[in-house]
Coordinates of C-alpha atoms in Angstrom, one line a residue:
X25 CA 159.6 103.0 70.9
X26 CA 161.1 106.5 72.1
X27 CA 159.5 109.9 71.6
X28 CA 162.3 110.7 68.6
X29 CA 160.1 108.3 66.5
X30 CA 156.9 110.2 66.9
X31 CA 158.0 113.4 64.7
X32 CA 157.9 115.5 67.3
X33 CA 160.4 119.5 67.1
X34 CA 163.9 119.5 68.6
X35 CA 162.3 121.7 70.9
X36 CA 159.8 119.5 72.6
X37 CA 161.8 116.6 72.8
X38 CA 164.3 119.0 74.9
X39 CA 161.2 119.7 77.1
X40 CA 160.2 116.5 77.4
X41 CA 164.2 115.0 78.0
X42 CA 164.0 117.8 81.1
X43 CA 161.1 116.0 82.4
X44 CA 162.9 112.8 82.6
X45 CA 160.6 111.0 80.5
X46 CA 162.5 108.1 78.4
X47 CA 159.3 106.7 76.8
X48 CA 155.8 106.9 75.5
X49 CA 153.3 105.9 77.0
X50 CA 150.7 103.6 75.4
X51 CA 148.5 106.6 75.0
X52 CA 151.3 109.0 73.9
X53 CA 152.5 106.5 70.8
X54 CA 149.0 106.4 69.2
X55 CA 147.5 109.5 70.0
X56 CA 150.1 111.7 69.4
X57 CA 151.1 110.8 65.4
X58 CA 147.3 110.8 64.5
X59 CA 147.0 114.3 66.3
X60 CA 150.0 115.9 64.5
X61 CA 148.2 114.2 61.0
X62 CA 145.4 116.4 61.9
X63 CA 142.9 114.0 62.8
X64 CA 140.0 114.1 65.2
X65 CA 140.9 111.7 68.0
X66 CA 138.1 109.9 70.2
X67 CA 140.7 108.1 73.6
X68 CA 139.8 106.3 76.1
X69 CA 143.0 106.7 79.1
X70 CA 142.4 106.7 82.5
X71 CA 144.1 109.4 84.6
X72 CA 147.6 108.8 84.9
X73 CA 148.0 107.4 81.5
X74 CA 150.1 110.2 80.3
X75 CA 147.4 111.6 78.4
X76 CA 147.9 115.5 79.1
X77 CA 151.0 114.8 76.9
X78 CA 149.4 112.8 74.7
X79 CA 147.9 115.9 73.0
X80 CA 149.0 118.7 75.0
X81 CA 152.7 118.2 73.1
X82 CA 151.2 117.9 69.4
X83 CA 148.8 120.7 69.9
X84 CA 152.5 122.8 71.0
X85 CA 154.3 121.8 68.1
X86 CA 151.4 122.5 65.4
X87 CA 150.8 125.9 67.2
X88 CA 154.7 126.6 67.3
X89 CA 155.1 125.8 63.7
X90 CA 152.1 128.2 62.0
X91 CA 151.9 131.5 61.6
X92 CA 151.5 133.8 64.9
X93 CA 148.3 135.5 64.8
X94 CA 148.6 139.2 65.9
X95 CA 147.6 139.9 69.5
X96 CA 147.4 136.2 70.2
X97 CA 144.1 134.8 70.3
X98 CA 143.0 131.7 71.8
X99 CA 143.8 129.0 69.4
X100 CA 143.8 126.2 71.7
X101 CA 141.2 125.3 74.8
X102 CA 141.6 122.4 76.6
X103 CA 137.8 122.5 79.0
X104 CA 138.6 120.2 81.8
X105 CA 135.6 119.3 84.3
X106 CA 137.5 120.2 88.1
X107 CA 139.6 123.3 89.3
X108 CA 142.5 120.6 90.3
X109 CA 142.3 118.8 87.0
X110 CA 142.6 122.5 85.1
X111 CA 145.7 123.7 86.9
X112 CA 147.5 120.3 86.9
X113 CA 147.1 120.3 83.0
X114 CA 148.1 124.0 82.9
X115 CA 151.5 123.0 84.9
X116 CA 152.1 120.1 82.3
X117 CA 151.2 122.3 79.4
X118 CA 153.7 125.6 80.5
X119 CA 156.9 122.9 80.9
X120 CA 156.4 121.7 77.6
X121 CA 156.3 125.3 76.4
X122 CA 159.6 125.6 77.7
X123 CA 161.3 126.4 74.4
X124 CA 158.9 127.5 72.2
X125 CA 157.1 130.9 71.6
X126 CA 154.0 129.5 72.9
X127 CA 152.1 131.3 75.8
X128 CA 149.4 129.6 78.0
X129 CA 146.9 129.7 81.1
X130 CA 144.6 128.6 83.1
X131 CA 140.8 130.3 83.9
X132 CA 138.8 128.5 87.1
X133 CA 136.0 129.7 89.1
X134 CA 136.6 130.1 92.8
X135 CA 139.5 132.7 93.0
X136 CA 139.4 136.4 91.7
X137 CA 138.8 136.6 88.2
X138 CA 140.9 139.7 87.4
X139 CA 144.4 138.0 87.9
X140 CA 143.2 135.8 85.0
X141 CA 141.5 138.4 82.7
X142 CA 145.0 140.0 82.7
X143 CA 146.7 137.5 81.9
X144 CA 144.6 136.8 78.9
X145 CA 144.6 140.6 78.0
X146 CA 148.7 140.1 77.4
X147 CA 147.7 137.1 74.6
X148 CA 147.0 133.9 75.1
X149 CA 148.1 130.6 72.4
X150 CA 146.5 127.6 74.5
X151 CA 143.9 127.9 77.4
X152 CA 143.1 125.6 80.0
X153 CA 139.5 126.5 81.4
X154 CA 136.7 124.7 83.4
X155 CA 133.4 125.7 82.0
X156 CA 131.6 127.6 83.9
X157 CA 134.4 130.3 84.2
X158 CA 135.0 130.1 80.5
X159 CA 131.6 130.7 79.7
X160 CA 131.2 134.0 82.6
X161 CA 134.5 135.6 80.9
X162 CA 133.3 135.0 77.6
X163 CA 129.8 137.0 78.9
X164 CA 131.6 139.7 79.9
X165 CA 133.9 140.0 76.7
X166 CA 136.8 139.4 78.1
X167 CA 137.9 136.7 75.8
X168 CA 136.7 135.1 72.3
X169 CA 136.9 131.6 70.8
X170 CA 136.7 132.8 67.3
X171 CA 139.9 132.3 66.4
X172 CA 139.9 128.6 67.8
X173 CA 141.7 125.5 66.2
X174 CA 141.7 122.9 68.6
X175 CA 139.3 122.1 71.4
X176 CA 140.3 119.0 73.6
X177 CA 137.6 117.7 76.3
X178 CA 139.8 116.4 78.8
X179 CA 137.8 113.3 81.2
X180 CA 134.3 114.0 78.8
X181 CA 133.1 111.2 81.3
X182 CA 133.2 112.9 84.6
X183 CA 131.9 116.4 82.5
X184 CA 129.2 114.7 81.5
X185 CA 128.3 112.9 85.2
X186 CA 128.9 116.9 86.5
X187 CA 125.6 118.2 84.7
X188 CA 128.1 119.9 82.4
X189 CA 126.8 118.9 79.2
X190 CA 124.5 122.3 78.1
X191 CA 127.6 124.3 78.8
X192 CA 129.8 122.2 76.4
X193 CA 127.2 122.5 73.8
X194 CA 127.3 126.5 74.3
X195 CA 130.7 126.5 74.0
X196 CA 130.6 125.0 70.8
X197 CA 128.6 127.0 69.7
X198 CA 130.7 130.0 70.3
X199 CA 133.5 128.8 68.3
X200 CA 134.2 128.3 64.5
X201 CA 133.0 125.3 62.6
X202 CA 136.7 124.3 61.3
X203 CA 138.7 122.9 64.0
X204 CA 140.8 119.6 65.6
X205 CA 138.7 118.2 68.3
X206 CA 140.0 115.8 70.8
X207 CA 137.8 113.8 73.2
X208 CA 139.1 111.9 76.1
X209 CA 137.4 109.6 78.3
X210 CA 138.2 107.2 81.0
X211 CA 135.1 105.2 79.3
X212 CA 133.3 105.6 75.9
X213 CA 130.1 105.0 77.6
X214 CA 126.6 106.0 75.4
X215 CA 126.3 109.3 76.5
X216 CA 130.2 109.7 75.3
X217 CA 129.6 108.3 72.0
X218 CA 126.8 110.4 71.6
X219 CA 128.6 113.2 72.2
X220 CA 131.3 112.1 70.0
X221 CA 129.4 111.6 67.5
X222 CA 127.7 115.1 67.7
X223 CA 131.7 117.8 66.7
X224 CA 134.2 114.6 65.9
X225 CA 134.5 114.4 62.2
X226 CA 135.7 111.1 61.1
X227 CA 137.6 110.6 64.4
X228 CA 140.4 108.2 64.7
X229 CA 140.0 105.8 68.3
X230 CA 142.2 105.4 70.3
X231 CA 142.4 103.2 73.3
X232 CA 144.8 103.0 76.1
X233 CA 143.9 99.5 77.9
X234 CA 140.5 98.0 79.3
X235 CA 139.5 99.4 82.3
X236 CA 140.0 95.7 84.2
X237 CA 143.5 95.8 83.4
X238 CA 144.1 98.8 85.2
X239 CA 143.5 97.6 88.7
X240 CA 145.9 94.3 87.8
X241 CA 149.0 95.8 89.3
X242 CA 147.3 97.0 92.5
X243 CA 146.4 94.9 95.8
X244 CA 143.0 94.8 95.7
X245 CA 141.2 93.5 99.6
X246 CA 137.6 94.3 100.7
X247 CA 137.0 94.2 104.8
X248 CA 133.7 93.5 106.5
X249 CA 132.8 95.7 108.6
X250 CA 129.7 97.3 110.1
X251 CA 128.7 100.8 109.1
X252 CA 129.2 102.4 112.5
X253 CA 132.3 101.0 113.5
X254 CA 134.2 102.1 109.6
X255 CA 135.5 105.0 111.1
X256 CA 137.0 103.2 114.6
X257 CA 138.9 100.6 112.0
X258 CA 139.8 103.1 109.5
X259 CA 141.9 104.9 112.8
X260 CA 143.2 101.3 113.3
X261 CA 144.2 100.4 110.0
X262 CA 146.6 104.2 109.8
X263 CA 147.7 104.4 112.8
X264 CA 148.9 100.6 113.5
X265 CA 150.0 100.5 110.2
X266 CA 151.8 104.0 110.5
X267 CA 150.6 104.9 106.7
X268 CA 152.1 108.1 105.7
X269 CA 150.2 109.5 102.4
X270 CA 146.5 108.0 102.4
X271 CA 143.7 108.7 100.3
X272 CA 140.0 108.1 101.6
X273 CA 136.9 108.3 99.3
X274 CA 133.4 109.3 100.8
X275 CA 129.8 109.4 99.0
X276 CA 129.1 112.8 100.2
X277 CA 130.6 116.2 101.3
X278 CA 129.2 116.0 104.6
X279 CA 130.9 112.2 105.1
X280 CA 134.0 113.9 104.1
X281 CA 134.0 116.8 106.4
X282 CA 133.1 114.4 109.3
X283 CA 135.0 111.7 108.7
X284 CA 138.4 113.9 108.4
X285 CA 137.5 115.8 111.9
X286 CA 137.4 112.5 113.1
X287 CA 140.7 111.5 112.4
X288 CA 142.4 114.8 113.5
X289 CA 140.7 113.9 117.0
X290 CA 142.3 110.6 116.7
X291 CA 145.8 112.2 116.6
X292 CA 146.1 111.8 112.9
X293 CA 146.5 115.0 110.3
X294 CA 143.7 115.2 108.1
X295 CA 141.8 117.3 105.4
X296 CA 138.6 116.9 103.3
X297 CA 138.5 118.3 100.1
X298 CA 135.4 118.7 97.8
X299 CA 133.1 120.9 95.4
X300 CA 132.2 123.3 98.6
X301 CA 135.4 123.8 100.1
X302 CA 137.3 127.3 98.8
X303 CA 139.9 127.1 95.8
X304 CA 142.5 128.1 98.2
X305 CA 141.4 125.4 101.1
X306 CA 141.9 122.7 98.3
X307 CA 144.9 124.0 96.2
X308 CA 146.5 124.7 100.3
X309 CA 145.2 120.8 101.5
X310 CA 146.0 119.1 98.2
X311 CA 150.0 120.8 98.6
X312 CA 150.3 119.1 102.1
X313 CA 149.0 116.1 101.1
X314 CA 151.7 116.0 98.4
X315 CA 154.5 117.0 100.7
X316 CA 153.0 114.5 103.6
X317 CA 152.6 116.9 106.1
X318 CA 148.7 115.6 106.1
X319 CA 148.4 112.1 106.1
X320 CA 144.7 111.3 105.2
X321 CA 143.0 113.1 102.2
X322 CA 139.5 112.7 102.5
X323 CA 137.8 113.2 99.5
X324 CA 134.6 112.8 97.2
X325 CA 134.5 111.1 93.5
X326 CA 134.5 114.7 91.8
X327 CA 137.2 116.4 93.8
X328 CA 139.1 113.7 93.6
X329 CA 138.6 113.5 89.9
X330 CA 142.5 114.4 88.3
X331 CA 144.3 114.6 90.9
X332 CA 148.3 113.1 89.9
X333 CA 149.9 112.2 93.3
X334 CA 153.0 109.9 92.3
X335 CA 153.4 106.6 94.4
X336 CA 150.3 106.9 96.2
X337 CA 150.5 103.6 98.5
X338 CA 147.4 103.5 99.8
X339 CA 143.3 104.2 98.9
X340 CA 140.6 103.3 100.9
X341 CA 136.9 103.4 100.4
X342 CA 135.5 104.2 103.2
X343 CA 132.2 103.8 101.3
X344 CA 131.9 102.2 98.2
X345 CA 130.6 103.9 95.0
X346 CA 127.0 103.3 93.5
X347 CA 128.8 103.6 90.0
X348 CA 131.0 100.7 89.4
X349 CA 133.4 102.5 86.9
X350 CA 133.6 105.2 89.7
X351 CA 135.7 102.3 91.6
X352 CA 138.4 102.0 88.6
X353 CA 138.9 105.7 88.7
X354 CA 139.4 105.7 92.5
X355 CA 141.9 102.5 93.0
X356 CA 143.7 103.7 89.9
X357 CA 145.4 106.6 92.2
X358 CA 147.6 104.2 93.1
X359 CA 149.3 101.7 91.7
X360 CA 151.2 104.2 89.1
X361 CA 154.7 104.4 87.4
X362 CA 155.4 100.7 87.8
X363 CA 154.9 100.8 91.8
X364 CA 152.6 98.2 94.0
X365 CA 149.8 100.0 95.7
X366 CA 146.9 99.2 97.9
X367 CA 143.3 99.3 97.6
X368 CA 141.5 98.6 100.8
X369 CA 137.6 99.3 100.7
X370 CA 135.4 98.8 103.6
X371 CA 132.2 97.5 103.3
X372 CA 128.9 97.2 105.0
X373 CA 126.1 94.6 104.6
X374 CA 124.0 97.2 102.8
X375 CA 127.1 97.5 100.2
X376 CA 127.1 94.4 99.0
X377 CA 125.2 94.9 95.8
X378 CA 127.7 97.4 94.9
X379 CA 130.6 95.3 95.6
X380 CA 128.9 92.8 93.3
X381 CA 128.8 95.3 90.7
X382 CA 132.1 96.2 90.6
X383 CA 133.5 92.4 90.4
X384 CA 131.2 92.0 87.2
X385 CA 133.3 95.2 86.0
X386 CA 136.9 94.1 86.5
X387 CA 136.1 90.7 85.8
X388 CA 137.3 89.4 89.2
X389 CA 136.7 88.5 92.8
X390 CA 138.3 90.9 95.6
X391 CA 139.4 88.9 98.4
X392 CA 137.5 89.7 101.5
X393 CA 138.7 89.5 104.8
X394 CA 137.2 90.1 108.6
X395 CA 139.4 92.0 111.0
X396 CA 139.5 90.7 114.5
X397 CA 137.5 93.2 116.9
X398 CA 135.4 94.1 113.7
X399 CA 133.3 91.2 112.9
X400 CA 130.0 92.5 110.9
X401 CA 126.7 90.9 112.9
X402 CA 124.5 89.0 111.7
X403 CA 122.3 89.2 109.6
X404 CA 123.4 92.3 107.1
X405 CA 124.1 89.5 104.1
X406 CA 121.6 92.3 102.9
X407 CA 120.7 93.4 99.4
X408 CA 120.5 97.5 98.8
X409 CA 116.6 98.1 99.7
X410 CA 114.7 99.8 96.9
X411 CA 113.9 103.3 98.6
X412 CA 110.2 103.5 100.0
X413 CA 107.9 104.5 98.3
X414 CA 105.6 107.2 99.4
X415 CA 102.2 107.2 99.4
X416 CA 99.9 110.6 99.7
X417 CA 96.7 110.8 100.6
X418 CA 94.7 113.1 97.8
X419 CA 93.2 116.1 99.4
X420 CA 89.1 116.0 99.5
X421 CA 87.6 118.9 96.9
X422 CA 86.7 121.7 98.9
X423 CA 83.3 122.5 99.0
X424 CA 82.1 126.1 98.1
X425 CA 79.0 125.6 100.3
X426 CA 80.6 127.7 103.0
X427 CA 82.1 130.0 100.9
X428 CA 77.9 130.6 98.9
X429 CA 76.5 131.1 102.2
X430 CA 79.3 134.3 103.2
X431 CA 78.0 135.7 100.0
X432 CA 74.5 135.5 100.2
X433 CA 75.1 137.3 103.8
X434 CA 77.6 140.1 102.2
X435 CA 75.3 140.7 99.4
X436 CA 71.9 139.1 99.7
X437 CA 70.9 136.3 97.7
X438 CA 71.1 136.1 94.6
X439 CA 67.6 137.6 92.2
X440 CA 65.7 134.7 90.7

C-alpha cells in the first residue's frame, strides 16, 4: 500500500514525499483512514512505529480543509507525557505543515514561558503541550481550549505511570464535550482501558503488533555479572568494542548521574539525562548524542521515554527494570527502520526475578552468557527479598501523676 491510497490532500503527500517516506507504516494504514472518517481511535504502537504521523497528518488535512476560525484558536492538542517527546512531535507536526495554512507549537515547562505565550498570542491551529505547562498557561489566561476539536494522548501509558492522571482529567474538563479523541498507548493495560473508556465514544482499535514481536529483530543477550563490578564491565564492553552511539538505562537519577561520571573518568564522553536535569542540559546532551560527539547516554525509563534516535546499535541495561513492559520500551530504541541492533542487559543475582518476568512477557528465553574476568560468585541464584518489615514498639501512655502533683503545688489541692 502507498500513502496515495489513504485519501490523504496533494499537499501532505508533497510533505510527506519530502520526508522520504515511500510507505505506511502498519500503524499509519489503519489509523489514519478511521481518523480522517472521524472516528475516535484507541492504538496501541510502540515508539517508533510511525505513529506521530499516524494522526498528526489526518488531524492537518481535516484542520486545512474547514473553515479558519478568526484569531486562530487552539483546535488541536496533542498532551504528550516528557519535554523530549513534546518537541520531537512538534518537529514532525511543523514538516507536515509544510504546505498548508496550518500554524503549530510546542508549550513545555523548564524554559521561560514568555517565548511560548507569544507564540500562542500570534494564533495557534495545533498545539503540542506536556501537562503541567498547559495547565499553568491555561491559569493565567494565556490560552483556551474552548474551541478544541481534537485531543490526541500521545504514550497514555507512561502519562499514566508519571502521576499524570488528575491533570488529564482537568484538562478535559476545560474543553468542549464534542470533539475527536485519540488515545495511544505502547499497552492497553487496565488503567488505559479505563481511561479509554472514560472520553472515547465508540472508539475504533487499532493495533500495531504484540509487544513480543517487537524485540524479534533485535539481538537480545543477558551477562552475569555482580552488582559492584557492572560499571568496570560496562567500560569494558565500550571501549574494547569501540561502540560509537550507546544508550544505558538506570533505575534512578542518582545511578545515572554516577554512572555517566564514571565513564567520563574512564576516558569515554558521557551524559545523564533525566526528570532533574535543566531543559537546556537535556535538549544540549540529547543533540550530541545524536551527532556522536557523546558516546554513552545514560538515562532513566521517563527521560528516555520518546526519544527517536535512528539506527541506534546498541542499549544496555545497566540495571534491569522492575516493570517488565518497561524492558520492551527500552530495547525497542534499537533495532528500527529495518536495521539489526543490540540489546545487552547486565544482571545481578538479585535481578533474577525480574529477568524472569520479562521472559514470561516476550514469550522467550534471553541467552545468558558469563564474561571471562566477570564471573558472578556464588551463591546470588537469589530471589528479590520482600523488603523488611518494620516493627515499632508502641509508646507506654503517659501518666498524668507527675503532671497532678505540679498542680496541686501551683494551686493547692483541689476543695473536696
Amino acid at each position: 500500500m502507498s500513502f496515495n491510497s489513504l485519501g490523504l490532500s496533494d499537499a501532505l503527500l508533497k510533505a510527506i514525499n519530502k520526508k522520504g517516506y515511500t510507505t505506511p507504516t502498519a500503524i499509519q494504514e489503519k489509523a489514519i483512514p478511521r481518523i480522517l472518517e472521524r472516528k475516535d481511535v484507541l492504538a496501541s504502537a510502540q515508539t517508533g512505529t510511525g505513529k506521530t504521523a499516524g494522526f498528526a497528518l489526518p488531524i492537518i488535512q481535516i484542520l486545512a480543509q474547514g473553515q479558519r476560525l478568526r484569531r486562530r484558536p487552539v483546535r488541536a492538542l496533542v498532551l504528550t507525557p516528557t519535554r523530549e517527546l513534546a518537541a520531537q512531535v512538534y518537529a514532525e507536526v511543523k514538516e507536515y505543515c509544510s504546505f498548508v495554512d496550518i500554524r503549530s507549537t510546542v508549550i513545555f515547562g523548564g524554559v521561560n514561558q514568555n517565548p511560548q505565550v507569544a507564540v500562542l498570542r500570534q494564533g495557534v491551529d495545533i498545539l503540542v503541550a506536556t501537562p503541567g505547562r498547559l495547565l499553568d498557561l491555561h491559569g493565567q489566561k494565556m490560552l483556551s481550549l474552548a474551541k478544541i476539536e481534537f485531543l490526541v494522548l500521545d504514550e497514555a501509558d507512561r502519562m499514566l505511570d508519571m502521576g499524570f492522571l488528575r491533570d488529564i482529567r482537568r484538562i478535559l474538563e476545560l474543553m468542549p464535550d464534542r470533539r475527536q479523541n485519540l488515545l495511544f498507548s505502547a499497552t492497553f493495560s487496565r488503567e488505559i482501558k479505563r481511561l479509554a473508556s472514560g472520553f472515547l465514544n465508540n472508539p475504533v482499535i487499532v493495533e500495531d503488533t504484540p509487544e513480543q514481536a517487537t524485540v524479534e529483530k533485535i539481538d537480545q543477550k543477558v551477562v552475569r555479572v555482580d552488582k559492584g563490578r557492572k560499571t568496570r564491565l560496562i567500560i569494558k564492553l565500550i571501549s574494547e568494542g569501540n561502540w560509537k552511539q550507546v544508550l544505558v538505562f538506570t533505575r534512578t537519577k542518582h545511578g545515572a548521574n554516577r554512572l555517566s561520571q564514571k565513564l567520563v573518568k574512564a576516558g569515554i564522553s558521557a551524559s545523564a539525562i533525566h526528570g532533574n536535569k535543566s531543559q537546556s542540559h537535556r535538549t544540549k546532551t540529547l543533540d550530541g548524542f545524536k551527532k556522536a560527539t557523546i558516546r554513552v547516554l545514560v538515562a532513566t525509563d521517563i527521560a528516555a521515554r520518546g526519544l527517536d534516535i535512528p539506527l541506534l546499535p546498541h542499549v544496555i541495561n545497566y540495571e534491569l527494570p522492575n516493570v517488565s513492559e518497561d524492558y520492551v520500551h527500552r530495547i525497542g530504541r534499537t533495532g528500527r527502520a529495518g536495521a539489526r541492533g543490540e540489546a545487552i542487559s547486565l544482571v545481578s543475582g538479585e535481578e533474577l526475578a525480574y529477568l524472569k518476568g520479562i521472559e514470561k512477557l516476550i514469550e522467550q528465553s534471553i541467552p545468558s552468557e558469563i564474561i571471562a574476568g566477570f564471573e558472578p560468585s556464588q551463591g546470588t541464584e537469589t530471589k528479590i527479598e520482600e523488603p523488611q518489615k518494620l516493627h515499632f514498639r508502641k509508646p507506654k501512655p503517659k501518666s498524668n501523676k507527675g503532671n497532678y502533683k505540679k498542680r496541686q503545688r501551683k494551686f493547692g489541692k483541689r476543695p473536696e
